[in-house]
Short mmCIF file of C-alpha atoms in Angstrom, two decimals:
data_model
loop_
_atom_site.label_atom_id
_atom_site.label_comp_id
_atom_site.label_asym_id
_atom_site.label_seq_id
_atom_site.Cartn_x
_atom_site.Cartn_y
_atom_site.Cartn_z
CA UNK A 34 0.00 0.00 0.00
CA UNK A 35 1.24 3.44 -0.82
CA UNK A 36 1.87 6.62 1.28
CA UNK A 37 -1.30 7.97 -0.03
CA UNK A 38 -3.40 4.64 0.94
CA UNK A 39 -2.13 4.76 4.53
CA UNK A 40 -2.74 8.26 4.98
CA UNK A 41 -5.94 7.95 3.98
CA UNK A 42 -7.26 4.95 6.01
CA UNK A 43 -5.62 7.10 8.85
CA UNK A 44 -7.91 9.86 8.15
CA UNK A 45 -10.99 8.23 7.65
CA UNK A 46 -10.87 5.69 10.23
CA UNK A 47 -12.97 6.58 12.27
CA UNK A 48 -12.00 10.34 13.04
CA UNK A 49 -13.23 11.78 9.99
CA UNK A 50 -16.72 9.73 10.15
CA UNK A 51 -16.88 10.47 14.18
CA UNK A 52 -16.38 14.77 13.35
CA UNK A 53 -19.19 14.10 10.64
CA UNK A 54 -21.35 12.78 13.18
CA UNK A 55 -20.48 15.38 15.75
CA UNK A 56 -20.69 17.96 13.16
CA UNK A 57 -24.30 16.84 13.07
CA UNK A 58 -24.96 16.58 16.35
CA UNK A 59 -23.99 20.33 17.16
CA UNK A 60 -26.02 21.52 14.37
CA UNK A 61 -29.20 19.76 15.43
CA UNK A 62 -28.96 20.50 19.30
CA UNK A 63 -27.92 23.82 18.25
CA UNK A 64 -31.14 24.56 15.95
CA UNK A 65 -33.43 22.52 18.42
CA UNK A 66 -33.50 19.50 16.23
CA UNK A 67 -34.78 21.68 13.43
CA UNK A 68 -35.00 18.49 10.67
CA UNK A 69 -37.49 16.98 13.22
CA UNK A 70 -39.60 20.05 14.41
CA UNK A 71 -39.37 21.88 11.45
CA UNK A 72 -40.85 19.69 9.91
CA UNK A 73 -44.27 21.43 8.77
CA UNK A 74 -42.65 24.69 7.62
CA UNK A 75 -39.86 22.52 5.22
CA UNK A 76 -42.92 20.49 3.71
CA UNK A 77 -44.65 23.60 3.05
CA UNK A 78 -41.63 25.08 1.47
CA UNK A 79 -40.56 22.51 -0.64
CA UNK A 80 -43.43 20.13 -1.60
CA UNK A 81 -46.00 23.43 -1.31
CA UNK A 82 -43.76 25.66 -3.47
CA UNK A 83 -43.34 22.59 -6.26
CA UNK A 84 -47.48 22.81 -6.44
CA UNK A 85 -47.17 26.73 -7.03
CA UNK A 86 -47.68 27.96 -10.26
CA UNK A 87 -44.75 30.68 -11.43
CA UNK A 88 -45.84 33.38 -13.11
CA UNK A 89 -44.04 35.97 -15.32
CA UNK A 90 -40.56 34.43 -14.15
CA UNK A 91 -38.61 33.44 -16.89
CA UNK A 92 -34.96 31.89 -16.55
CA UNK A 93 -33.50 30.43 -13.87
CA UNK A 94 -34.55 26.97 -12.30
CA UNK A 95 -38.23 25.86 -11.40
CA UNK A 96 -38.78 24.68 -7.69
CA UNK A 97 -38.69 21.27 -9.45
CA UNK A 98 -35.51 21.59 -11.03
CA UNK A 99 -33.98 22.80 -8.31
CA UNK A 100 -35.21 19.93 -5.87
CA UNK A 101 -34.53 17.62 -8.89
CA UNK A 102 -30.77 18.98 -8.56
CA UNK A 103 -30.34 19.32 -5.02
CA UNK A 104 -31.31 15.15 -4.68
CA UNK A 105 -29.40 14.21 -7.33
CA UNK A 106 -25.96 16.41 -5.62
CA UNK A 107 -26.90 14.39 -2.32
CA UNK A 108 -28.11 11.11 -3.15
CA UNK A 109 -26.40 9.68 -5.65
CA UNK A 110 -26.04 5.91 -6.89
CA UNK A 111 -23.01 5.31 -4.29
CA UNK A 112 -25.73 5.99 -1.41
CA UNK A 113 -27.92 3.10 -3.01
CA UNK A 114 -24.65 0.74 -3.24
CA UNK A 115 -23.41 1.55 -0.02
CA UNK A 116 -26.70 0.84 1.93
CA UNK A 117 -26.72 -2.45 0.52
CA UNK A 118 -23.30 -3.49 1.20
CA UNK A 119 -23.34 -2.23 5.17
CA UNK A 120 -26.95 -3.79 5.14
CA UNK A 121 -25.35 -6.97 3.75
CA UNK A 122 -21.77 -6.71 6.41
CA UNK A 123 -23.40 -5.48 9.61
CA UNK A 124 -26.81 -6.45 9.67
CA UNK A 125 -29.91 -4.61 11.27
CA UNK A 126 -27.45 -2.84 13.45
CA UNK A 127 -25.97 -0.96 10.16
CA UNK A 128 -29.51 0.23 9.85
CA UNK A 129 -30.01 1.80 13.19
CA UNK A 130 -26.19 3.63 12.57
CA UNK A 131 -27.43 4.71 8.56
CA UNK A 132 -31.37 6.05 10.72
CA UNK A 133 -28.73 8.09 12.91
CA UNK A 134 -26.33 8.94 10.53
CA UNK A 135 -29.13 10.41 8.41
CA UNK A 136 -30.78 12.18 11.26
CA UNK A 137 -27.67 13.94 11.89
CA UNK A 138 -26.83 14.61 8.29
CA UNK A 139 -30.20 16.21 7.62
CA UNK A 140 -29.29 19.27 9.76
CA UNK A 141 -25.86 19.43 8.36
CA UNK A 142 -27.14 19.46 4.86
CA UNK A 143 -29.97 22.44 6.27
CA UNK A 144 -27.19 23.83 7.55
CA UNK A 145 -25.03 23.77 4.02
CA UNK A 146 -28.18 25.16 2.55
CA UNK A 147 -28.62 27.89 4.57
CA UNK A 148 -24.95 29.04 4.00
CA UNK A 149 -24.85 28.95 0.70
CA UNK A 150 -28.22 31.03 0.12
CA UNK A 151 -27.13 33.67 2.88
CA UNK A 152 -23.39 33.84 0.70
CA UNK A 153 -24.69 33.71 -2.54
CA UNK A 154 -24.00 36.58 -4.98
CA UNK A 155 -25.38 38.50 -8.21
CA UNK A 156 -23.83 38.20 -10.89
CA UNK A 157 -23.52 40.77 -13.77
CA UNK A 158 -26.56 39.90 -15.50
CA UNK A 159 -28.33 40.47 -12.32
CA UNK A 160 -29.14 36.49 -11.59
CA UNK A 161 -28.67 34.66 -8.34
CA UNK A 162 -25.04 32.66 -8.20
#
């Protein structure tokens, strides 16, 4: 195995997955477990604003395309892989650890959200970037 190999099992296992998980947990205590409680007003704002017709907006994404594009950044076909191989390797205990994992990475992923539309910029042509 190469320098690069060893450094990187080093990194990943487990600190990196552990500050993930903390990362998480700060987040959610620190916005009250806002991807639980919050619940209503992100329903309303995402699956509400997909049923809302836009008018006289032309450009830009829809509320579908953006949801379309937000899942496909976060999801991905290594998500549907890896479930199945941890489900295969550790049992019904890997699912309790992915149900916590998730919890936790909701709020970070609110949280990544949140920054990026509070540091977002206009550009030239007077759009959103």
């Amino acid at each position: 195995m190469s320098w690069v190999g060893t450094l990187a099992d080093m990194l990943w296992e487990p600190w990196l997955l552990g500050l993930f998980l903390f990362t998480g947990l700060v987040y959610s205590l620190g916005s009250g477990f806002f991807q639980l409680f919050g619940l209503p007003l992100w329903l309303r704002a995402t699956l509400g604003g997909l049923l809302r017709r836009q008018r006289g907006k032309k450009g830009g994404l829809s509320p579908l395309q953006a949801l379309a594009t937000a899942l496909a950044s976060t999801i991905g076909t290594g998500s549907i892989a890896g479930v199945a191989a941890a489900i295969y390797l550790g049992g019904p205990g890997a699912v309790f650890w992915m149900w916590i994992s998730a919890l936790l990475g909701m709020c970070t992923k609110f949280s990544e959200v949140t920054l990026a539309v509070h540091f977002r910029e206009k550009n030239e042509k007077g759009d959103w970037a």
